[in-house]
mmCIF file of C-alpha atoms in Angstrom:
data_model
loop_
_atom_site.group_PDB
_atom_site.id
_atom_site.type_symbol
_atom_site.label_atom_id
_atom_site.label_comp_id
_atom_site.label_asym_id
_atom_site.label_seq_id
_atom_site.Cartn_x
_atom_site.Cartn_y
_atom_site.Cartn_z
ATOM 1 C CA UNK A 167 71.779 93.298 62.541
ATOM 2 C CA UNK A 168 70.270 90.280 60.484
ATOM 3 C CA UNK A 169 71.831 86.737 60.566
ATOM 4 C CA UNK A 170 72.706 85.055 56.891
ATOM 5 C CA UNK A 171 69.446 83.264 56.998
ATOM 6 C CA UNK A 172 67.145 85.913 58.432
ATOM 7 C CA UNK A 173 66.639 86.897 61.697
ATOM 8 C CA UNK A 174 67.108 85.086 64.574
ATOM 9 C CA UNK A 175 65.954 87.762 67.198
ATOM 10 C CA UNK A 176 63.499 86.427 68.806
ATOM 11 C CA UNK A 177 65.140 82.756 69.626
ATOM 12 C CA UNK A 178 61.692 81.358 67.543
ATOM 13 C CA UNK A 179 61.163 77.523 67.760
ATOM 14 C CA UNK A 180 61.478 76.154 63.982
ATOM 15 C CA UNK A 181 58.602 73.297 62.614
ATOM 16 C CA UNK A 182 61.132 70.030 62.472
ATOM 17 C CA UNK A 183 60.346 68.531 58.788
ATOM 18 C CA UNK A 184 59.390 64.853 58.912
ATOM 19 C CA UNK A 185 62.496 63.367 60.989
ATOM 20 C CA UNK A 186 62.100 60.348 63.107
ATOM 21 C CA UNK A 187 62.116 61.329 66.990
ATOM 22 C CA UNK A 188 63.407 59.580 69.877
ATOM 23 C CA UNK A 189 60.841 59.032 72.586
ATOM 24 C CA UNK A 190 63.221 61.763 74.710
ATOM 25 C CA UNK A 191 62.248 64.357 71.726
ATOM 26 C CA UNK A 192 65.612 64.149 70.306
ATOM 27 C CA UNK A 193 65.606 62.830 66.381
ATOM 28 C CA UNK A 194 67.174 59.706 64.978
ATOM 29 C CA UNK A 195 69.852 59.851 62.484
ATOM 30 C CA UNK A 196 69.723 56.946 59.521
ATOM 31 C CA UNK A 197 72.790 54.736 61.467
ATOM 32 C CA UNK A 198 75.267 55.248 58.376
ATOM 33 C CA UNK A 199 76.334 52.556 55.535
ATOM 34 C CA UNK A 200 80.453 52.289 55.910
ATOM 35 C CA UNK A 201 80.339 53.875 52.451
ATOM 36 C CA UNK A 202 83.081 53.599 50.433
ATOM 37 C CA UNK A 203 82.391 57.040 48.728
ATOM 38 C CA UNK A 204 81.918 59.281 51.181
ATOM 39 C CA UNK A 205 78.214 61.405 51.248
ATOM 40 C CA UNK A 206 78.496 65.336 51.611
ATOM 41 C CA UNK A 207 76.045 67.904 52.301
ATOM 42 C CA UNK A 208 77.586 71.193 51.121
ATOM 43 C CA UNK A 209 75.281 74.421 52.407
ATOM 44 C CA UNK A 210 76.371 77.667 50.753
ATOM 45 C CA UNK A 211 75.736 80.952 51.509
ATOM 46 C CA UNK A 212 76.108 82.852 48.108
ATOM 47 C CA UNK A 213 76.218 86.110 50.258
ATOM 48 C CA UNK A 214 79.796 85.099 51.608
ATOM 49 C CA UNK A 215 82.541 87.596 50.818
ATOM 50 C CA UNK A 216 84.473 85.386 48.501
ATOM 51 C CA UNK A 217 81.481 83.068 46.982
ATOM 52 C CA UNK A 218 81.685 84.181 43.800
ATOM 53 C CA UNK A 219 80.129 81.250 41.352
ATOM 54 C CA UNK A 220 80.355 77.627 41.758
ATOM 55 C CA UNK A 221 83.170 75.660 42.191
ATOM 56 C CA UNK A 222 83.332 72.686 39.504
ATOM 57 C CA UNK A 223 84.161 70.549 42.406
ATOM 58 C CA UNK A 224 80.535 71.509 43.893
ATOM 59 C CA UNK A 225 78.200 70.773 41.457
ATOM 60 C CA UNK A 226 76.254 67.992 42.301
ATOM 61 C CA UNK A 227 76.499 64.561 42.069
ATOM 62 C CA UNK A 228 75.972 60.886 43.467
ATOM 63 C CA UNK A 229 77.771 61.860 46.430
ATOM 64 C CA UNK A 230 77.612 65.648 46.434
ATOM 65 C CA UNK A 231 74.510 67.346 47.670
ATOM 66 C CA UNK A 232 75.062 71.168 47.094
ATOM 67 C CA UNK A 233 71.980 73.470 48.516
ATOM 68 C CA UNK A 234 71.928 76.774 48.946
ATOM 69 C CA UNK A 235 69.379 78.150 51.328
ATOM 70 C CA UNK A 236 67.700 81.570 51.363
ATOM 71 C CA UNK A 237 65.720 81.501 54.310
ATOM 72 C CA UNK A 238 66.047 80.103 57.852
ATOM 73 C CA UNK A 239 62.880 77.722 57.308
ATOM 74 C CA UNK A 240 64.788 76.298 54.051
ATOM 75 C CA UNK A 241 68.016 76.010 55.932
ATOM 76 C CA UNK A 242 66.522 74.051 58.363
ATOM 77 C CA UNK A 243 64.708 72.286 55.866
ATOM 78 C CA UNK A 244 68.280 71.391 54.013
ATOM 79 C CA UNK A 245 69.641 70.091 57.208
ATOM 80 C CA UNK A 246 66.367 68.019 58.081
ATOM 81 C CA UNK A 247 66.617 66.444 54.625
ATOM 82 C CA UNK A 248 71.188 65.849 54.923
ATOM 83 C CA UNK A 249 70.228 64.193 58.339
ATOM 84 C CA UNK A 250 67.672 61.780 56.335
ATOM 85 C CA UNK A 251 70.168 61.316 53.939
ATOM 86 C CA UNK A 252 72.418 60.441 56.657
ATOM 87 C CA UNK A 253 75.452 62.197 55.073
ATOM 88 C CA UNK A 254 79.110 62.074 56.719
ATOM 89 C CA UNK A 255 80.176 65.025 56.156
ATOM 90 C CA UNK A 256 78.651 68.499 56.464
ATOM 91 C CA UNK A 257 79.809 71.254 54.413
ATOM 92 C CA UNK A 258 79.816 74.735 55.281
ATOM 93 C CA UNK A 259 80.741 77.295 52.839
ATOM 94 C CA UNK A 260 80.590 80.682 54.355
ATOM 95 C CA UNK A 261 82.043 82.335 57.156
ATOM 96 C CA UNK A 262 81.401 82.710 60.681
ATOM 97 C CA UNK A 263 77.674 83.676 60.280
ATOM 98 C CA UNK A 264 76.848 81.001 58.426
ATOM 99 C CA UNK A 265 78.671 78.543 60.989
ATOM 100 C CA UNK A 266 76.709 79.820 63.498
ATOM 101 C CA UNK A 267 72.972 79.695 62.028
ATOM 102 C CA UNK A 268 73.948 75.843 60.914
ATOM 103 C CA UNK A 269 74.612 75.030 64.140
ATOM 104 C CA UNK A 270 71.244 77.212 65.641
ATOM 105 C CA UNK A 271 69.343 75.711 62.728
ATOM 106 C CA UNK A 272 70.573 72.154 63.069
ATOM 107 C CA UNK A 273 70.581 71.671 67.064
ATOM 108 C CA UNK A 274 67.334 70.246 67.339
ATOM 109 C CA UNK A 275 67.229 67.916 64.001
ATOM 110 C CA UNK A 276 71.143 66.606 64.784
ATOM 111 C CA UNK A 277 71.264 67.524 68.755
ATOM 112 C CA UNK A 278 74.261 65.751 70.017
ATOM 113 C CA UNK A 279 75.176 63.583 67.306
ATOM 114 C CA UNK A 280 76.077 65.904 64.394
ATOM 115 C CA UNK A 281 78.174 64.425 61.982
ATOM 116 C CA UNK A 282 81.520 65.682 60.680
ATOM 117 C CA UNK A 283 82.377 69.545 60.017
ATOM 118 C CA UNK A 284 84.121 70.827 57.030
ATOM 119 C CA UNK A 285 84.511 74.935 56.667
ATOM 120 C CA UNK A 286 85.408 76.640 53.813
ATOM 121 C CA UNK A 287 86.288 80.101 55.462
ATOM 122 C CA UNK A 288 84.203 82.704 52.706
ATOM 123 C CA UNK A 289 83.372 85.181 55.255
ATOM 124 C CA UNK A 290 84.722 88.897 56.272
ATOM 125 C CA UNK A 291 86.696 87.868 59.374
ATOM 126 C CA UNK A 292 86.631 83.723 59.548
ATOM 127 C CA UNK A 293 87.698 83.220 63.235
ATOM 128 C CA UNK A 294 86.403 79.928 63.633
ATOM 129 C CA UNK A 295 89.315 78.953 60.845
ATOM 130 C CA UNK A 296 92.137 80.960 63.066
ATOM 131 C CA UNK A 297 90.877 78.646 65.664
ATOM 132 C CA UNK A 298 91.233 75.284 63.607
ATOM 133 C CA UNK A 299 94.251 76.571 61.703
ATOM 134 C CA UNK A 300 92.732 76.431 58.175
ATOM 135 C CA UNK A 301 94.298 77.845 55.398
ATOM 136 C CA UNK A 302 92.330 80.775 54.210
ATOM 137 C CA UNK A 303 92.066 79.615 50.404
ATOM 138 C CA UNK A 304 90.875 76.283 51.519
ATOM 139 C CA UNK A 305 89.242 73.886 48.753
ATOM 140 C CA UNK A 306 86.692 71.365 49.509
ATOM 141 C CA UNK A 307 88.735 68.973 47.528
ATOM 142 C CA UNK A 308 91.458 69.830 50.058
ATOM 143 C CA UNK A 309 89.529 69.558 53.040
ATOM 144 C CA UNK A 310 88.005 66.141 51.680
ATOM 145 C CA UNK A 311 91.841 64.668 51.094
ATOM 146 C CA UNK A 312 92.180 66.058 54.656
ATOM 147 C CA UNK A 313 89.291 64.067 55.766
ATOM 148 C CA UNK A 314 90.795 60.753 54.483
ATOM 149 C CA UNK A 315 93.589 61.064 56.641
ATOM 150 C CA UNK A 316 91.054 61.711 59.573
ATOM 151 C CA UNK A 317 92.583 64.847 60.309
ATOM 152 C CA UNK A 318 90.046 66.133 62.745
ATOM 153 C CA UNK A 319 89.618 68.741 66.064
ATOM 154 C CA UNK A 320 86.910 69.198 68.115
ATOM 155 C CA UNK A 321 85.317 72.305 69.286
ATOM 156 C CA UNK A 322 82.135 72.686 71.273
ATOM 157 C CA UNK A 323 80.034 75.932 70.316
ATOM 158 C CA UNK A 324 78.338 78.139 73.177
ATOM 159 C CA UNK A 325 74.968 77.546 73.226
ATOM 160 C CA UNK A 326 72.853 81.011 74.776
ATOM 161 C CA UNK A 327 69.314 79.889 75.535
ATOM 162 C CA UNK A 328 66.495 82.511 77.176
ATOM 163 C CA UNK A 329 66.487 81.439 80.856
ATOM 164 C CA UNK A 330 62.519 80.973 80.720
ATOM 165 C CA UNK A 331 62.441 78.740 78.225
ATOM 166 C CA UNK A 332 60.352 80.610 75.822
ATOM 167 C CA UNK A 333 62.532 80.160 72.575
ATOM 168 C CA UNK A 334 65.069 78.189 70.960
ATOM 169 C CA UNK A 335 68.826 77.943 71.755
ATOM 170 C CA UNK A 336 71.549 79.893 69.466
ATOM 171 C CA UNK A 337 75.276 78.368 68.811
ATOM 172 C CA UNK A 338 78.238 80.400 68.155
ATOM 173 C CA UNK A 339 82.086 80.391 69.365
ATOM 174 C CA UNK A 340 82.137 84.378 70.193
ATOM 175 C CA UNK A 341 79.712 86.275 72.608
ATOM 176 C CA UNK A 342 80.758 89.612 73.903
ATOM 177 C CA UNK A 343 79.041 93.045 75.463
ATOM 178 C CA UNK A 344 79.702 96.571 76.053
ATOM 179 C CA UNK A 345 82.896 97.735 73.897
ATOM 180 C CA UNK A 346 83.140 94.612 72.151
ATOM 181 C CA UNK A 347 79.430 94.702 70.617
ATOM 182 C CA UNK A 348 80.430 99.022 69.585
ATOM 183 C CA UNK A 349 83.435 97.412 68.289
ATOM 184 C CA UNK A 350 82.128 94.780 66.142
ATOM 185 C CA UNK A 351 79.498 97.755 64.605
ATOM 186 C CA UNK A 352 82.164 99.718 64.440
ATOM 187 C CA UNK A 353 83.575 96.197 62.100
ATOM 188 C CA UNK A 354 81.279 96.658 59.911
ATOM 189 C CA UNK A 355 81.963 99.597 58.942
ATOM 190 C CA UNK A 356 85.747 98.745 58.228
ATOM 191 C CA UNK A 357 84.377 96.267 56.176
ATOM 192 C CA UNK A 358 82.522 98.410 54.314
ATOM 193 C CA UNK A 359 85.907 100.326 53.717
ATOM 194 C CA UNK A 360 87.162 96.713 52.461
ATOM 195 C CA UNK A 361 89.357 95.463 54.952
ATOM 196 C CA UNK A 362 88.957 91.814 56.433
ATOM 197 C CA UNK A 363 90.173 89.189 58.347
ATOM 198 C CA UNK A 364 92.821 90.185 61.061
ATOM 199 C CA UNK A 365 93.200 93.398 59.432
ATOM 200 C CA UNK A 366 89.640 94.553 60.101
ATOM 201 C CA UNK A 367 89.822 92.575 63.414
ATOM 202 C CA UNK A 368 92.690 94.844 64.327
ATOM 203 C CA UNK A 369 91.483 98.167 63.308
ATOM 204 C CA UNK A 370 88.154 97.539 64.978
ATOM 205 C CA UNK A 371 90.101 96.861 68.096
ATOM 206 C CA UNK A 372 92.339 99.696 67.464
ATOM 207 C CA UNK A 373 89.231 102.479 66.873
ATOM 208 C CA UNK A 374 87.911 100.652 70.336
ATOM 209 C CA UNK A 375 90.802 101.779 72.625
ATOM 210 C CA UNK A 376 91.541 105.169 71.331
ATOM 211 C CA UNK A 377 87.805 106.145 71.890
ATOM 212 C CA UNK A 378 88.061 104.601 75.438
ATOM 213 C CA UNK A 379 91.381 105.762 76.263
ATOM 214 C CA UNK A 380 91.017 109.303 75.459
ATOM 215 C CA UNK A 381 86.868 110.204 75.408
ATOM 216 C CA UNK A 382 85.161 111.936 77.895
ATOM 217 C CA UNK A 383 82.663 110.839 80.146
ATOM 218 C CA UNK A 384 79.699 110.098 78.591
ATOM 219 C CA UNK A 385 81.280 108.610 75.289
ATOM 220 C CA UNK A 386 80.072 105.580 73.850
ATOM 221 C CA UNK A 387 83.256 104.005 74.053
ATOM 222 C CA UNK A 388 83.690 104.432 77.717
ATOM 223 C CA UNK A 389 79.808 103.504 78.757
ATOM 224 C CA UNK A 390 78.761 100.014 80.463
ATOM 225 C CA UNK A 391 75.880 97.622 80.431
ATOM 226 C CA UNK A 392 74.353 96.074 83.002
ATOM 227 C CA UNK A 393 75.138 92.887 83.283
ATOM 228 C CA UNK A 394 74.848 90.305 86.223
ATOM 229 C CA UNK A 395 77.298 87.105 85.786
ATOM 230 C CA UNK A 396 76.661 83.882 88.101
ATOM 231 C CA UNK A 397 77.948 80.328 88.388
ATOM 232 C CA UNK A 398 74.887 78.298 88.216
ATOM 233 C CA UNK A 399 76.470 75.252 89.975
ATOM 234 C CA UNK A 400 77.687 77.756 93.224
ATOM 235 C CA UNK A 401 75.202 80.463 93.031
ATOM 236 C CA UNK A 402 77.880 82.999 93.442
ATOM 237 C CA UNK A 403 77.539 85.869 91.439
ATOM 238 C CA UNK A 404 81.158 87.473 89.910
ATOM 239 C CA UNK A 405 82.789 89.736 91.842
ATOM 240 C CA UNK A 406 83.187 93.389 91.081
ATOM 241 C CA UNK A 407 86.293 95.098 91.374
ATOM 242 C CA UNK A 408 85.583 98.287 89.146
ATOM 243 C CA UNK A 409 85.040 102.026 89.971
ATOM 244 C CA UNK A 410 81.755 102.527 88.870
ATOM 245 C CA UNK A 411 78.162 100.549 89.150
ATOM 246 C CA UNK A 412 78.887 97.012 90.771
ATOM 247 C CA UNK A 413 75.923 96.052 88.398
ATOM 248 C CA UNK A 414 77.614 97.146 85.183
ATOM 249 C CA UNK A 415 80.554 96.067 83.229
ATOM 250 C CA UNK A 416 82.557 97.369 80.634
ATOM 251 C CA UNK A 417 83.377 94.679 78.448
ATOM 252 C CA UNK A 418 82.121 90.600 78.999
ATOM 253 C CA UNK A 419 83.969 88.287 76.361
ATOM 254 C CA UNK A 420 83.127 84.629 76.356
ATOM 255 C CA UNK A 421 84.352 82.369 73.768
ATOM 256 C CA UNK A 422 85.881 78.268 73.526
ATOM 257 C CA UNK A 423 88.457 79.074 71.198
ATOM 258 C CA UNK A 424 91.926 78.093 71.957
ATOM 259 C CA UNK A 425 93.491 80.675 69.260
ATOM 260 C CA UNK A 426 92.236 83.764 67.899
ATOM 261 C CA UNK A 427 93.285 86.042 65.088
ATOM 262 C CA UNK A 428 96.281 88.602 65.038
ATOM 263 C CA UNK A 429 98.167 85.546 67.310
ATOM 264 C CA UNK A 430 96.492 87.019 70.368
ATOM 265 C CA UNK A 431 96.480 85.235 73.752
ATOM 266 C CA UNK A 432 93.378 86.521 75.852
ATOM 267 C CA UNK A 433 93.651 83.991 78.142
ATOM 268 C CA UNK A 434 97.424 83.123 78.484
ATOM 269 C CA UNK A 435 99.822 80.365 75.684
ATOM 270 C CA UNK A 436 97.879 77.315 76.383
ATOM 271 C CA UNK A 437 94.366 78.430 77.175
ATOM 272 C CA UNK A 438 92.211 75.495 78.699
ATOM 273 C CA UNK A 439 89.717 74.278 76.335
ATOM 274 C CA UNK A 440 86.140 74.448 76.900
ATOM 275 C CA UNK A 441 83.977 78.080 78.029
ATOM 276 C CA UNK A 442 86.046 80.639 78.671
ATOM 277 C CA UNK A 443 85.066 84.321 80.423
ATOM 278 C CA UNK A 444 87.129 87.329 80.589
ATOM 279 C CA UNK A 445 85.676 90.841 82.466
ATOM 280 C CA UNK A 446 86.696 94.416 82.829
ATOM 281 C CA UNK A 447 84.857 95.790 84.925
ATOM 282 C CA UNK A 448 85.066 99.617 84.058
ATOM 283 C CA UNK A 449 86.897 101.705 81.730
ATOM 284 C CA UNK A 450 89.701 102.551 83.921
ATOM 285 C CA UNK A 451 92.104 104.367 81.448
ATOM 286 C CA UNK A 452 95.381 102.630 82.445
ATOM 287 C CA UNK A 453 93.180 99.198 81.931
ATOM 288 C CA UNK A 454 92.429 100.651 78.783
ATOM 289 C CA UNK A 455 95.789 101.545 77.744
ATOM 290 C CA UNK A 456 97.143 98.295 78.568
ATOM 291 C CA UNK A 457 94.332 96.124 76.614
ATOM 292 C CA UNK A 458 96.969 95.097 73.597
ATOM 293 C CA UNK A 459 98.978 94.004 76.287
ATOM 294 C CA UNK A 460 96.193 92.140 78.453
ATOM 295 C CA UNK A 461 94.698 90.439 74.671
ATOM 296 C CA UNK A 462 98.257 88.737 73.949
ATOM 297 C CA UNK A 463 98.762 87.568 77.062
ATOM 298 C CA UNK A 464 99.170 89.896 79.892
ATOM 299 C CA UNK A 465 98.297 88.863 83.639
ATOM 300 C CA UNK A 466 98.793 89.576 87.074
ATOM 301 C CA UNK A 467 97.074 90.008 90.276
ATOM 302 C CA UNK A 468 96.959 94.292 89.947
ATOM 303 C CA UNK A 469 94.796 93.545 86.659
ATOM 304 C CA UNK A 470 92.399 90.847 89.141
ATOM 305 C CA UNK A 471 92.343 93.678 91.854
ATOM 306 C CA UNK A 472 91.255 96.394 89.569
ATOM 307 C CA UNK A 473 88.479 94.762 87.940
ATOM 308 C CA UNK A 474 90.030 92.944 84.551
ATOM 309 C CA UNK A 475 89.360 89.264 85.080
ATOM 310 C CA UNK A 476 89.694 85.793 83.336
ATOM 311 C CA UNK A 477 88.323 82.524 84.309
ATOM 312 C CA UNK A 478 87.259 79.322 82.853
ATOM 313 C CA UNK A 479 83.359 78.407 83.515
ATOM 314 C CA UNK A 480 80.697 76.138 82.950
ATOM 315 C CA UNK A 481 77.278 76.995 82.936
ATOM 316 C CA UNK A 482 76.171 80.676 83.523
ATOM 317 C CA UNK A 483 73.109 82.608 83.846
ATOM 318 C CA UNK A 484 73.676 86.316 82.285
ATOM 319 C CA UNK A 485 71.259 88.932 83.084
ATOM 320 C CA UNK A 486 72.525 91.527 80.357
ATOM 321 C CA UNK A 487 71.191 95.344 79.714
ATOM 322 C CA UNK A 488 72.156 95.577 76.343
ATOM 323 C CA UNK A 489 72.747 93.794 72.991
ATOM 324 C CA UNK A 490 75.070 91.257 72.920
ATOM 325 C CA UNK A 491 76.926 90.012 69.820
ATOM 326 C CA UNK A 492 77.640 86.283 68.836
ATOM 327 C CA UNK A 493 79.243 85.777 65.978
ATOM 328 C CA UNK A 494 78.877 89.196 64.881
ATOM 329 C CA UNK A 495 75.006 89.406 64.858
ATOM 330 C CA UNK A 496 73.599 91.560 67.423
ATOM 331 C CA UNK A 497 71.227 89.920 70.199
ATOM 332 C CA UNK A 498 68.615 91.519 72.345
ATOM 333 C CA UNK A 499 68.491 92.201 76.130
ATOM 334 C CA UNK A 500 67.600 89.576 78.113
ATOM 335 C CA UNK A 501 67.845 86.541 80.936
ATOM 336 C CA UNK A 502 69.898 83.987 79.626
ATOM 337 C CA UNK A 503 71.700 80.657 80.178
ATOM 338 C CA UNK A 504 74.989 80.341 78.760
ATOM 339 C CA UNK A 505 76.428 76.754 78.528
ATOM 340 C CA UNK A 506 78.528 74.604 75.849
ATOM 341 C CA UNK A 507 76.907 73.086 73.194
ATOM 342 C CA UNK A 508 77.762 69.651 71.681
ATOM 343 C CA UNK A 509 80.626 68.512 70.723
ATOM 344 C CA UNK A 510 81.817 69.509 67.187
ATOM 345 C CA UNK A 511 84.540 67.418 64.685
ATOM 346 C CA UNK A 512 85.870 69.510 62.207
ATOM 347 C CA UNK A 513 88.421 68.657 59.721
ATOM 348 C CA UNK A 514 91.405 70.532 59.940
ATOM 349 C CA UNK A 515 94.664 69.835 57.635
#
């Protein structure tokens, strides 16, 4: 797959465009005015599902800076020029996709200090605004009345870096392997067939366990990927408790969401917040058959003993065999570190 902006396949460093540095590397926002009149930088993807036109309310003015990027390098030449501007509130109009290449784009011009979020959910399946509880018709006049009565959450993305060192970090809220990568291809195809949101979410999950449940060995719904989980504070790798290869696991599903489309509860009614992990090990059919059960809430030693597992973390190393998907862009094969990122404000209503 391609991200919004291009790809972003190889993790390639990005030129920074003329911002002051800190002598650590990091850059130096413009310290803000107290403005009375707020400054917003809008970034719109015109490739959403439901950007059709412009919004009155977006054109630009005094305190409205509207760009629409078409490339990576001119993303990350539109955030470069909003952190000049020092703006207070950053705009994203798109859905999930686009969250996540702002963030990838914008971790090295805003690193920690990023200033406020606003998303206008325009994407196919917008579970970043399931997570914040925004309204799926959201305006940015809305969100900005929202904003005045400092109506904010925070969120901090996952950031997946290549464990060498030899490219740039990526941001997103959803990273999963094995039957959740064929399930978000097989996504795209529902969406193709024009369903979205939770509906798509829920077929895609749907196609998922029937292929596991009842295919034969050697299906693609039933086959694993290597993949080698470890605590990097402990050493300790994760334990396996499947049937198969102790090297291999059917499904890996990390997110920091605290809710998640369809009302599901992966990880119990009051999930902790921060980086979350859950692991089946192998596709053992009564597993498989229970997986609606295990996603809203399910749990129980039997599951831990055979192999379907759920933990909070902090930071990882993943050695994975296959493709990966964050955000619903495919990533390669690789050695990589998997930490939070910084800490995000969005407004919610």
């Amino acid at each position: 797959m391609e991200g919004v902006y291009g790809s972003i396949y190889e993790f390639e460093a990005l030129p920074v465009f003329g911002e002051p540095a800190r002598r650590d590397g990091r850059p130096v926002r413009p310290a803000r005015r107290g403005r009375a009149v707020p400054l917003v930088g809008i970034v719109r993807n015109p490739r959403s599902h439901r950007n059709k036109g412009v919004a009155p309310e977006m054109a630009d003015c005094s305190n409205i800076l509207t760009q629409t990027p078409g490339t990576r390098e001119e993303l990350h030449y539109t955030l470069a020029e909003f952190a000049r501007r020092g703006i207070d509130y950053l705009v994203v109009d798109g859905g999930d996709g686009t969250v996540r290449d702002v963030l990838s784009c914008g971790s090295d011009i805003f690193g920690d200090d990023w200033p406020t979020f606003i998303v206008l959910p325009k994407g196919k399946t917008n579970a970043l605004a399931v997570d914040l509880g925004l309204p799926t018709h959201w305006s940015l006049a809305e969100a900005l009345a929202a904003a005045q009565r400092r109506g904010t959450l925070s969120r901090r993305p996952l950031r997946i870096s290549p464990r060498d060192g030899s490219g740039r970090s990526v941001l997103g809220f959803v990273l999963g392997t094995g039957i959740f990568a064929r399930a978000t291809e097989a996504g795209q195809e529902v969406h193709r067939r024009g369903a979205f949101n939770s509906f798509a979410v829920g077929l895609s999950i749907l196609a998922a366990i029937i292929g596991a449940l009842f295919g034969r060995a050697g299906n693609i719904w039933r086959a694993t990927t290597p993949t080698r989980i470890v605590d990097r504070n402990s050493g300790r790798h994760l334990p396996y408790a499947g049937r198969g290869r102790s090297d291999e696991r059917f499904l890996t599903f990390a997110t920091t969401f605290e809710r998640f489309p369809l009302g599901a509860r992966p990880f119990g009614r009051n999930p902790a917040p921060g980086l979350k992990l859950a692991v089946i090990d192998s596709p053992v059919r009564w597993i498989v058959a229970l997986l609606p059960a295990i996603m809203f809430g399910l749990k129980g030693d039997f599951l831990t003993r055979n192999g379907a597992k759920r933990f909070a973390a902090n930071d990882l190393d993943l050695d994975i065999g296959g493709s990966f998907i964050l955000d619903g862009e495919a990533f390669p094969a690789g050695r990589y570190v998997l930490d939070e990122g910084p800490q995000i404000n969005f407004v919610v209503p």
